[in-house]
CSV table of C-alpha atoms and ligand atoms in Angstrom, one decimal:
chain,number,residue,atom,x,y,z
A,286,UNK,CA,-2.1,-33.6,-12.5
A,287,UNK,CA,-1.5,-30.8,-15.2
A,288,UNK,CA,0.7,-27.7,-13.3
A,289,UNK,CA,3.2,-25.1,-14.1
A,290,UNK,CA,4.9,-22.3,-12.8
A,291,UNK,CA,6.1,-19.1,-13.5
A,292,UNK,CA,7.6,-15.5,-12.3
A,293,UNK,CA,6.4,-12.5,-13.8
A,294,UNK,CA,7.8,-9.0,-13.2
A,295,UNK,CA,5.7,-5.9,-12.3
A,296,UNK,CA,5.7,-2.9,-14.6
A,297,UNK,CA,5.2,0.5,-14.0
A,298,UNK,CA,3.2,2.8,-16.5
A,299,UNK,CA,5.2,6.2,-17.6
A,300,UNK,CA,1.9,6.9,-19.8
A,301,UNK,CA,-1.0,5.5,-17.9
A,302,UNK,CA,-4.3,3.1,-18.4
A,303,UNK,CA,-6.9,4.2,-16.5
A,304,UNK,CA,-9.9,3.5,-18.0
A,305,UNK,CA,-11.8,0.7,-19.7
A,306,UNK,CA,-14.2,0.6,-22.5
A,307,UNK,CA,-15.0,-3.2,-22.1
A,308,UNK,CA,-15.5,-4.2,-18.2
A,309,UNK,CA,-15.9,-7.7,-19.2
A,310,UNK,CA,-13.1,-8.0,-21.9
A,311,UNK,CA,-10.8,-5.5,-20.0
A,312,UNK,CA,-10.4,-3.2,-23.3
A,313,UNK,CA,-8.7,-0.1,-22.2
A,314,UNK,CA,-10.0,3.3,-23.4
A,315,UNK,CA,-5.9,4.6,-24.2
A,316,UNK,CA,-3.1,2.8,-24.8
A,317,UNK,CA,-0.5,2.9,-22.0
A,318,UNK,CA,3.3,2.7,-22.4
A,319,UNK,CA,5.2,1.3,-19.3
A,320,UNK,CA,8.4,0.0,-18.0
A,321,UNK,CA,9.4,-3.6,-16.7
A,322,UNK,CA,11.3,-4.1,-13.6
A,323,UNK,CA,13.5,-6.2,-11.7
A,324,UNK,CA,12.8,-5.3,-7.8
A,325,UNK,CA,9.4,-6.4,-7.4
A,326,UNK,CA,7.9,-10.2,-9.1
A,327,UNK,CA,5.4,-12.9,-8.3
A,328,UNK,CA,5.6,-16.4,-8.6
A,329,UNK,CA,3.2,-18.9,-8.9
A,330,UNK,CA,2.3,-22.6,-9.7
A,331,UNK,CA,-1.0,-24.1,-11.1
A,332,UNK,CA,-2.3,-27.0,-11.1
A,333,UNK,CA,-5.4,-28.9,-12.5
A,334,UNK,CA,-6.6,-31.7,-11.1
A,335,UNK,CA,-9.1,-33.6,-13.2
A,336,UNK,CA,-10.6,-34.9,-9.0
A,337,UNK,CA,-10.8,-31.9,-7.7
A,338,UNK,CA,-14.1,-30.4,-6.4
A,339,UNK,CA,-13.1,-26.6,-6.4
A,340,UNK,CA,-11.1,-24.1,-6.8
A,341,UNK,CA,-8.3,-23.9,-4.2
A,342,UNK,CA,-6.1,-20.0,-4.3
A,343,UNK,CA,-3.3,-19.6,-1.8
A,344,UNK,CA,-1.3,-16.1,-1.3
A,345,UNK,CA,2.0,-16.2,0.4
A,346,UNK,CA,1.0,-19.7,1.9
A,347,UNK,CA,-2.5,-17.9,3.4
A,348,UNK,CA,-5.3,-20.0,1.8
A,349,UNK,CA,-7.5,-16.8,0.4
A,350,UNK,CA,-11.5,-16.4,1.3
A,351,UNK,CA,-14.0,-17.0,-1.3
A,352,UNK,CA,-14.5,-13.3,-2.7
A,353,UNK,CA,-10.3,-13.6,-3.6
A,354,UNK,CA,-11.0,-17.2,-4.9
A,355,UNK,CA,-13.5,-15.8,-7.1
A,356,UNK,CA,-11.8,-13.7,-9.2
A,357,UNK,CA,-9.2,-16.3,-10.1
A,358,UNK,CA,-11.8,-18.6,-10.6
A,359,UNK,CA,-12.9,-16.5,-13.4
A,360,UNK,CA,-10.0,-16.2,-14.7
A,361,UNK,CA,-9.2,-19.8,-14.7
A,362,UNK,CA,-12.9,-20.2,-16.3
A,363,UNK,CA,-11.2,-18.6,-19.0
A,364,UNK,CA,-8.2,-20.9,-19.6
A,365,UNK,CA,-10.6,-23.9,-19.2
A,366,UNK,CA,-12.6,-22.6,-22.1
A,367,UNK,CA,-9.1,-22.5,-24.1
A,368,UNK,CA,-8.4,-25.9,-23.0
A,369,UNK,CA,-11.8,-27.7,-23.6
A,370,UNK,CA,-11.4,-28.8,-20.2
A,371,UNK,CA,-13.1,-28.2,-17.1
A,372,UNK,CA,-10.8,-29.4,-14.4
A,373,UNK,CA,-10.9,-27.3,-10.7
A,374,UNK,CA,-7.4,-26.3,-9.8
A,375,UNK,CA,-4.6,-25.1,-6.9
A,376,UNK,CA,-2.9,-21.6,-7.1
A,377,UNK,CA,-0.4,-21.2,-4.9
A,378,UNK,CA,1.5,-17.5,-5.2
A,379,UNK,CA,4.1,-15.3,-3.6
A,380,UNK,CA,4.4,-12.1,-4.3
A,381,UNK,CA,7.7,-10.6,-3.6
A,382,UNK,CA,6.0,-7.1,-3.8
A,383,UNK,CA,3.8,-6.0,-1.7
A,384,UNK,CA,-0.3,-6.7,-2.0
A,385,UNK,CA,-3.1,-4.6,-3.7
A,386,UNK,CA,-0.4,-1.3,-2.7
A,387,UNK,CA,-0.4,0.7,-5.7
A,388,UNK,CA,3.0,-1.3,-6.7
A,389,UNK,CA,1.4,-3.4,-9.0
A,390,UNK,CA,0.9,-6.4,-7.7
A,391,UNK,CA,-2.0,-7.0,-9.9
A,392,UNK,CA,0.0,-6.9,-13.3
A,393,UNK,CA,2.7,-9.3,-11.7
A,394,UNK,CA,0.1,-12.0,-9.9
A,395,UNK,CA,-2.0,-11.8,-13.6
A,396,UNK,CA,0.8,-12.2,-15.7
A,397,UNK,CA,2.4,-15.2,-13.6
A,398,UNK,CA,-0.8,-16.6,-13.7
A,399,UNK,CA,-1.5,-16.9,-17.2
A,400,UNK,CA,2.2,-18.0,-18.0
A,401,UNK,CA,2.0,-20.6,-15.7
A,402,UNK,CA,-1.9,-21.6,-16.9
A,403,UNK,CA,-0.7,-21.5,-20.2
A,404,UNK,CA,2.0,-24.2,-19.3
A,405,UNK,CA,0.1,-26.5,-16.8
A,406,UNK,CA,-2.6,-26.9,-19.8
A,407,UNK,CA,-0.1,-26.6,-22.6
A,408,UNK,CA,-2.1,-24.4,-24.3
A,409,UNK,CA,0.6,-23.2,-26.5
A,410,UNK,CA,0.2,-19.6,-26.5
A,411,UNK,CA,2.6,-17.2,-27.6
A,412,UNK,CA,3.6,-13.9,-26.4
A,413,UNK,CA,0.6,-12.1,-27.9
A,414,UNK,CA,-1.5,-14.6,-27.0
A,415,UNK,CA,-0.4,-14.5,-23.6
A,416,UNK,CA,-0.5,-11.0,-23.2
A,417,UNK,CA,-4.0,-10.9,-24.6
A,418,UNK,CA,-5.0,-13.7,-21.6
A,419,UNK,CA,-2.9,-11.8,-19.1
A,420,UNK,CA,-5.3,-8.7,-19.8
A,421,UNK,CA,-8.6,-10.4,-19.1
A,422,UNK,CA,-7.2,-10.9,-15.2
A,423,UNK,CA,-5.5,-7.3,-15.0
A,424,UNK,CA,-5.2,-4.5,-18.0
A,425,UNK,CA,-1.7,-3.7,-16.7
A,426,UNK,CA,-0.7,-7.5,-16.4
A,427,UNK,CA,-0.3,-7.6,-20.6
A,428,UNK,CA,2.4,-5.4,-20.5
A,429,UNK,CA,4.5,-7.8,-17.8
A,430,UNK,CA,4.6,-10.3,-20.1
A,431,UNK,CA,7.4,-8.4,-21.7
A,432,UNK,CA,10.6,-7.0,-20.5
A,433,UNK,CA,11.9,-3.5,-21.0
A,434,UNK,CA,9.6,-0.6,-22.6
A,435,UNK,CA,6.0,-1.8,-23.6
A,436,UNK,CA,3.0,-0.2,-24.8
A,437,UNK,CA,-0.4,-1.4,-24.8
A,438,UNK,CA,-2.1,-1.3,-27.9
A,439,UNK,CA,-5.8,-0.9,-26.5
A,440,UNK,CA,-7.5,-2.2,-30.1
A,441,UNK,CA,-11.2,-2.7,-30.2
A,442,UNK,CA,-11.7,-6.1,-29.3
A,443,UNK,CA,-10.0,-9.1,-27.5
A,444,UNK,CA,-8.1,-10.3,-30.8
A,445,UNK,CA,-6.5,-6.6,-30.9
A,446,UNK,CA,-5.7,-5.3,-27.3
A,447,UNK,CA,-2.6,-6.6,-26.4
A,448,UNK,CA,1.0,-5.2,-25.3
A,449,UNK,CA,4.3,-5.1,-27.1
A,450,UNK,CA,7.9,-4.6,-26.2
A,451,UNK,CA,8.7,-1.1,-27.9
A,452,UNK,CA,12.5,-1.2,-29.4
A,453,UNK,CA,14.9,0.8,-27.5
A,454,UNK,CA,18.5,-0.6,-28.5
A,455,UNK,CA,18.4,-1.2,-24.6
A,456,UNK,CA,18.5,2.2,-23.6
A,457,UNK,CA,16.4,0.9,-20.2
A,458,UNK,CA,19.4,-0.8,-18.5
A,459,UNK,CA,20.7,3.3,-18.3
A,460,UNK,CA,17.9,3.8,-16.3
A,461,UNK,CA,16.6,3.4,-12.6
A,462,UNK,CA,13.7,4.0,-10.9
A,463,UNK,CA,13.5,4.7,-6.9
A,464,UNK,CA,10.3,3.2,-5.0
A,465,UNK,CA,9.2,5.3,-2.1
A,466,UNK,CA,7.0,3.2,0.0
A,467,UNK,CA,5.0,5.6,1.6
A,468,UNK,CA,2.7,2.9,2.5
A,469,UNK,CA,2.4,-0.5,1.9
A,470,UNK,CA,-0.8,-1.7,2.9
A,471,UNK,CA,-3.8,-2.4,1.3
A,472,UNK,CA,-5.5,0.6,-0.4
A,473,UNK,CA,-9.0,1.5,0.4
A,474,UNK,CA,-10.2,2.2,-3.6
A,475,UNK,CA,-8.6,-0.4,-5.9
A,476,UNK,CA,-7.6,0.5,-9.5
A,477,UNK,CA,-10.3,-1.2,-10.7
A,478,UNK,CA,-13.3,0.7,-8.4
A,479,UNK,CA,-11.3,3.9,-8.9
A,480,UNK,CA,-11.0,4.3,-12.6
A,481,UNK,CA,-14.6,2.5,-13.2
A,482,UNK,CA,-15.9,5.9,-11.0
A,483,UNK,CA,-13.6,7.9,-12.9
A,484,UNK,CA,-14.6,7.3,-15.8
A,485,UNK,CA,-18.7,7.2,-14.8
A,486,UNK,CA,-18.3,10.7,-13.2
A,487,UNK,CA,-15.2,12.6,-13.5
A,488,UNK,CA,-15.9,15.6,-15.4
A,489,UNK,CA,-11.9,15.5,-16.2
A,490,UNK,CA,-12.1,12.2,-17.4
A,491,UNK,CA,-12.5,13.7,-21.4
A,492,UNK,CA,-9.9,15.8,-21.2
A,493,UNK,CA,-7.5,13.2,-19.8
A,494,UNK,CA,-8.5,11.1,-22.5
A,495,UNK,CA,-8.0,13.8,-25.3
A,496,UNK,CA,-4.1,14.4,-24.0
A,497,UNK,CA,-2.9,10.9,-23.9
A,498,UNK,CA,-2.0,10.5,-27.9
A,499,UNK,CA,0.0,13.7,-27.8
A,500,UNK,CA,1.8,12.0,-24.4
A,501,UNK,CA,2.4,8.8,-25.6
A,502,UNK,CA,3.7,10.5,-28.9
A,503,UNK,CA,6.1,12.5,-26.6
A,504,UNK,CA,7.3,9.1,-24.7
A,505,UNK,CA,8.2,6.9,-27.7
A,506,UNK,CA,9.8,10.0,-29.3
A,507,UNK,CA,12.0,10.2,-26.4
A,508,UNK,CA,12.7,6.6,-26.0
A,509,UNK,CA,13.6,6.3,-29.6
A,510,UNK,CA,15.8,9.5,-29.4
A,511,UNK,CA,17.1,8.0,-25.6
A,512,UNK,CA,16.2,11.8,-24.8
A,513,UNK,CA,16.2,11.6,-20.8
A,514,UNK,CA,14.5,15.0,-20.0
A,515,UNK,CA,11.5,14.3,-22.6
A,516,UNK,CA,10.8,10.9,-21.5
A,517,UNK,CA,11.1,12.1,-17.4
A,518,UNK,CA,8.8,15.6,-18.5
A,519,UNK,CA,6.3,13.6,-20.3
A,520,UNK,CA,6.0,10.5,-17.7
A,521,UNK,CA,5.4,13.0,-14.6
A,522,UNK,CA,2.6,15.4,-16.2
A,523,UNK,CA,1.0,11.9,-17.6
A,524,UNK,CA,0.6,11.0,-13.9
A,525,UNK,CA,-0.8,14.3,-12.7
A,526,UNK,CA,-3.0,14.7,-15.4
A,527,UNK,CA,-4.7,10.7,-14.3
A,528,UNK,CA,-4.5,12.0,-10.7
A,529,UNK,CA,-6.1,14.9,-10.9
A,530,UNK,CA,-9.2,12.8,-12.7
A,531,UNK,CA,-9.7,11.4,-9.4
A,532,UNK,CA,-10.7,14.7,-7.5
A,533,UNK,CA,-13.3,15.5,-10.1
A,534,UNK,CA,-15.1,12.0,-9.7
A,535,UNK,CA,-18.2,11.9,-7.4
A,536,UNK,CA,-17.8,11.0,-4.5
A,537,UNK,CA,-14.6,12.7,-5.2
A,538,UNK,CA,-10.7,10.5,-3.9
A,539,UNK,CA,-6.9,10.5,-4.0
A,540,UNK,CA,-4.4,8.4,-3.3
A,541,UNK,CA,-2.2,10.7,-2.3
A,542,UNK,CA,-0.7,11.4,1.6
A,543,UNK,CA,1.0,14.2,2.3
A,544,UNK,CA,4.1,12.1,2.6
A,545,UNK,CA,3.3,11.5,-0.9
A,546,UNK,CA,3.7,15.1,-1.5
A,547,UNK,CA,6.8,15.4,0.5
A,548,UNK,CA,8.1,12.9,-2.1
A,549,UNK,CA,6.9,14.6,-5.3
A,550,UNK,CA,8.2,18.4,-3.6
A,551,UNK,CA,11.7,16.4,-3.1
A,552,UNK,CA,12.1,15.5,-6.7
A,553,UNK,CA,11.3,19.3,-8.0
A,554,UNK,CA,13.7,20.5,-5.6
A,555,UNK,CA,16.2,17.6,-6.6
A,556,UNK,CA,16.2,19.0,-10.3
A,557,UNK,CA,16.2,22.5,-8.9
A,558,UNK,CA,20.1,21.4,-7.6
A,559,UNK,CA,20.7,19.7,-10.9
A,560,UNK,CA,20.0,16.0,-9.9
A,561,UNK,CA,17.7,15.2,-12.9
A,562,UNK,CA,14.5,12.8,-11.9
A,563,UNK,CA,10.8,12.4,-12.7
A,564,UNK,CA,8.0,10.9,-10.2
A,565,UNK,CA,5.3,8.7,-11.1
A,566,UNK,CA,2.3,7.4,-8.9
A,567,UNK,CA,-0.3,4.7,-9.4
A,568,UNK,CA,-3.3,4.0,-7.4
A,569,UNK,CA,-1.5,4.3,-4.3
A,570,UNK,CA,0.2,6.8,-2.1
A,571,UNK,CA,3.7,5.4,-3.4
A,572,UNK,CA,6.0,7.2,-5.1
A,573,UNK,CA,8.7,6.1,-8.3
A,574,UNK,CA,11.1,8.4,-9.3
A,575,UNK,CA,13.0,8.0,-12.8
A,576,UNK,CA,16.4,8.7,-12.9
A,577,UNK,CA,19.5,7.8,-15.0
A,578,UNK,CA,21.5,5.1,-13.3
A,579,UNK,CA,24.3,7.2,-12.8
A,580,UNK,CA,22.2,9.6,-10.4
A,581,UNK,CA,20.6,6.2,-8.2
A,582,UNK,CA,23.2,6.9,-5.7
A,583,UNK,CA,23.0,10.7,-5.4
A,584,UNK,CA,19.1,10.2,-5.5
A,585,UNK,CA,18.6,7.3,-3.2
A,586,UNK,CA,21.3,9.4,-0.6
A,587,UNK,CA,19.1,12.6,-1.1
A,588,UNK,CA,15.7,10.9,0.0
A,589,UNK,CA,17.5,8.9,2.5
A,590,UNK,CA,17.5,12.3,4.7
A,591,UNK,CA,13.8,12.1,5.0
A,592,UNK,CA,12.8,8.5,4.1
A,593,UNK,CA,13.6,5.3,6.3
A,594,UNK,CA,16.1,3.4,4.2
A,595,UNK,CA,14.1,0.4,4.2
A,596,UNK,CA,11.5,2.4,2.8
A,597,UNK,CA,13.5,3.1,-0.4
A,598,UNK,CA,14.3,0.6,-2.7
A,599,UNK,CA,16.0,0.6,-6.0
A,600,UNK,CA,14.8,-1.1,-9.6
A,601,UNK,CA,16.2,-1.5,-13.0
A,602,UNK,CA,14.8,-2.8,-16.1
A,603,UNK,CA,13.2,-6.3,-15.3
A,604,UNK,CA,12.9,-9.7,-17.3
A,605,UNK,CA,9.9,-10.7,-19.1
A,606,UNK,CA,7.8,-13.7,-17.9
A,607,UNK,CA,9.7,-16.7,-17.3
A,608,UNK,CA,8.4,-19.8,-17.2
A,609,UNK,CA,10.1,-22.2,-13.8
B,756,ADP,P1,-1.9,-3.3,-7.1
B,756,ADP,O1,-1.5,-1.8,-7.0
B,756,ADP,O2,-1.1,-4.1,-6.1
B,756,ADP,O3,-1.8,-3.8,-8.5
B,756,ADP,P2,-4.7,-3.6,-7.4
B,756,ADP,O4,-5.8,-3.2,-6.5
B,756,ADP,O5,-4.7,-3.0,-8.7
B,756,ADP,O6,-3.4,-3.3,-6.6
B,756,ADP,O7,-4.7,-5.1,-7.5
B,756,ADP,C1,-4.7,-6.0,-6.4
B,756,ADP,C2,-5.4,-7.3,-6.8
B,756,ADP,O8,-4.6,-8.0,-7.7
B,756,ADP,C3,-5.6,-8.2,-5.6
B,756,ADP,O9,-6.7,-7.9,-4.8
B,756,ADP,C4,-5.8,-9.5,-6.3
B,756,ADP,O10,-7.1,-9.6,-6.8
B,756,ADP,C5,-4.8,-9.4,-7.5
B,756,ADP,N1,-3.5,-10.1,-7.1
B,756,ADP,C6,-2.5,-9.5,-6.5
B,756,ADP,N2,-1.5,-10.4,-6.4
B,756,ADP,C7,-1.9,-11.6,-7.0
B,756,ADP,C8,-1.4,-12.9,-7.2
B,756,ADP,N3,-0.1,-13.2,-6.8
B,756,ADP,N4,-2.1,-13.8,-7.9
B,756,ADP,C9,-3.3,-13.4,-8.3
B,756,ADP,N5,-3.9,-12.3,-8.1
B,756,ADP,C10,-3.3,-11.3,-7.5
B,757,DP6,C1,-2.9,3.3,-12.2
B,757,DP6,O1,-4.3,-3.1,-14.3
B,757,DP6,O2,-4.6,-2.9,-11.8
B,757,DP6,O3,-1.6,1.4,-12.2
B,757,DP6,O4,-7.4,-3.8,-15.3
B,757,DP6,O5,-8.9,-3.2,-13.4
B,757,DP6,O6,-7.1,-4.9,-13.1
B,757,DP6,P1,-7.6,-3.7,-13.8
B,757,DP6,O7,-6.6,-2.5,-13.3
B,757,DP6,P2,-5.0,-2.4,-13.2
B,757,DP6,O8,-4.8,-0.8,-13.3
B,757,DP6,C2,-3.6,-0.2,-13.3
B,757,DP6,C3,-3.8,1.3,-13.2
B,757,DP6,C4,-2.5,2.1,-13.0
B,757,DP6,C5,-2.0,2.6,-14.3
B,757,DP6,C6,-1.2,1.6,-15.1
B,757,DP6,O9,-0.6,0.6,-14.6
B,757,DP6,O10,-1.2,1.8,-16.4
């Protein structure tokens, strides 16, 4: 028996990937610039088992159908190559976030997944290398590898697209982001489908694509500067701007709801008063709003008088992937 386990930490993009050049290789068209946190994570334990007939994937103790089973399957076709060896194996996961919801449960179940592949098979990969593995299951997951502010080099082949922890003399831990769950089931277009249609039919798509240099520019000038208002002015157009992609695609989608816009109308108004946040949305109808931990309280108290408070939780910079 050859297992290992690990936790990985989902991450949540201020300048966003959406996009791919590569299907198969998962080579993004931008690079992407995101932010590790501690509320939501995935754990998971591999293991290979020279006897076994198949592939065996279990989620939150639920032992998954074959189209689920599939995808880690090729994933884990991938580590076997690495290893030489081609040995069936057992996943067994928990996500302590919420599934396939737009809170990136993707990057967190990737990244555990290749930390704890990498360990069950010893394959001896470092952090780049991990990363780059990571990727091949989910773009986003290359970034949880690392804790803190990352950015996504997208490079031009597998060697060169991988993620990096951007220095930031720790300027995260005076930050917070809120997590409005709006809804946390299962969305009906994944990131994947979504931004594969995007990119075949938006006619919004190129100009998304030529504004995300300037916005990433804008980010890691902030972050280097620790300039609050650039970093939150920059993160909330970048998210529009990949939104509004969506509504020129054919057949046309959103993932907003209109509580999703109740959410985004709060946060304007918030600022209006003086309480300085930014939102951000992924392929879901979730909202994050950045703040400066000093305003969590005020912020989390403001959207407390027209969220359920169980439907608001609170996240700080996160770990990279740990190894259990
Ligand atoms: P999300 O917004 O949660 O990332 P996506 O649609 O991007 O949603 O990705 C959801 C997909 O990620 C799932 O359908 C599954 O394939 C994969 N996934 C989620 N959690 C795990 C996990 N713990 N282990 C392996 N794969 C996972
Ligand atoms: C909107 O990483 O889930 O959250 O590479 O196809 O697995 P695949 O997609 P995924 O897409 C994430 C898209 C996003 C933006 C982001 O996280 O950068």
């Amino acid at each position: 028996m050859y297992k290992g386990s690990a936790r990985a930490y989902t991450n949540i993009a201020l300048i966003k990937y959406w996009g791919k050049k590569n299907e198969e290789l998962i080579l993004p068209m931008n690079n992407s610039l995101s932010l590790t946190l501690d509320a939501f994570y995935t754990e998971t334990s591999v293991c290979f088992d020279p006897e076994q007939k198949e592939d065996r994937f279990f989620l939150d103790g639920q032992l998954q159908d074959s189209k689920a089973t599939k995808k880690i399957s090729h994933f884990l076709d991938l580590v076997r190559q690495l290893a030489d060896k081609n040995w069936q194996a057992t996943v067994e996961s928990r996500n302590f976030v919420p599934t396939a919801a737009g809170l990136a449960s993707s990057a967190s179940g990737l990244a555990a997944l290749a930390a704890a592949s990498n360990e069950a098979l010893t394959l001896g990969l470092d952090e780049q290398g991990l990363s780059r593995l990571a990727r091949r299951g989910s773009g986003s997951a290359c970034r949880s590898i690392f804790p803190g502010f990352v950015e996504w080099e997208q490079g031009s082949d597998d060697e060169t697209s991988f993620a990096k922890q951007i220095p930031s003399a720790n300027w995260e831990q005076d930050l917070a982001m809120l997590f409005v769950l709006i809804n946390d089931q299962q969305k009906d277009v994944s990131s994947r489908d979504g931004m594969r249609r995007t990119v075949a039919t938006s006619s919004f798509y190129p100009g998304w694509l030529e504004s995300v240099p300037e916005d990433l520019a804008q980010a890691k000038i902030a972050i280097a500067a620790q300039n609050f208002t650039r970093l939150g002015e920059v993160t909330e157009a970048n998210g529009l701007k990949m939104h509004a992609t969506t509504l020129a695609a054919t057949p046309p989608f959103t993932y907003w709801s209109p509580d999703s816009l109740v959410a985004m109308n709060l946060v304007r108004q918030l600022r209006k008063e003086g309480l300085e946040c930014y939102f951000t949305m992924d392929a879901g109808p979730n909202v994050k709003v950045l703040c400066q931990k000093k305003d969590e309280a005020a912020l989390k108290a403001a959207f407390s008088q027209h969220f359920a408070p169980e439907r608001l939780i609170l996240a700080h910079a996160g770990f990279g992937t740990q190894v259990l």
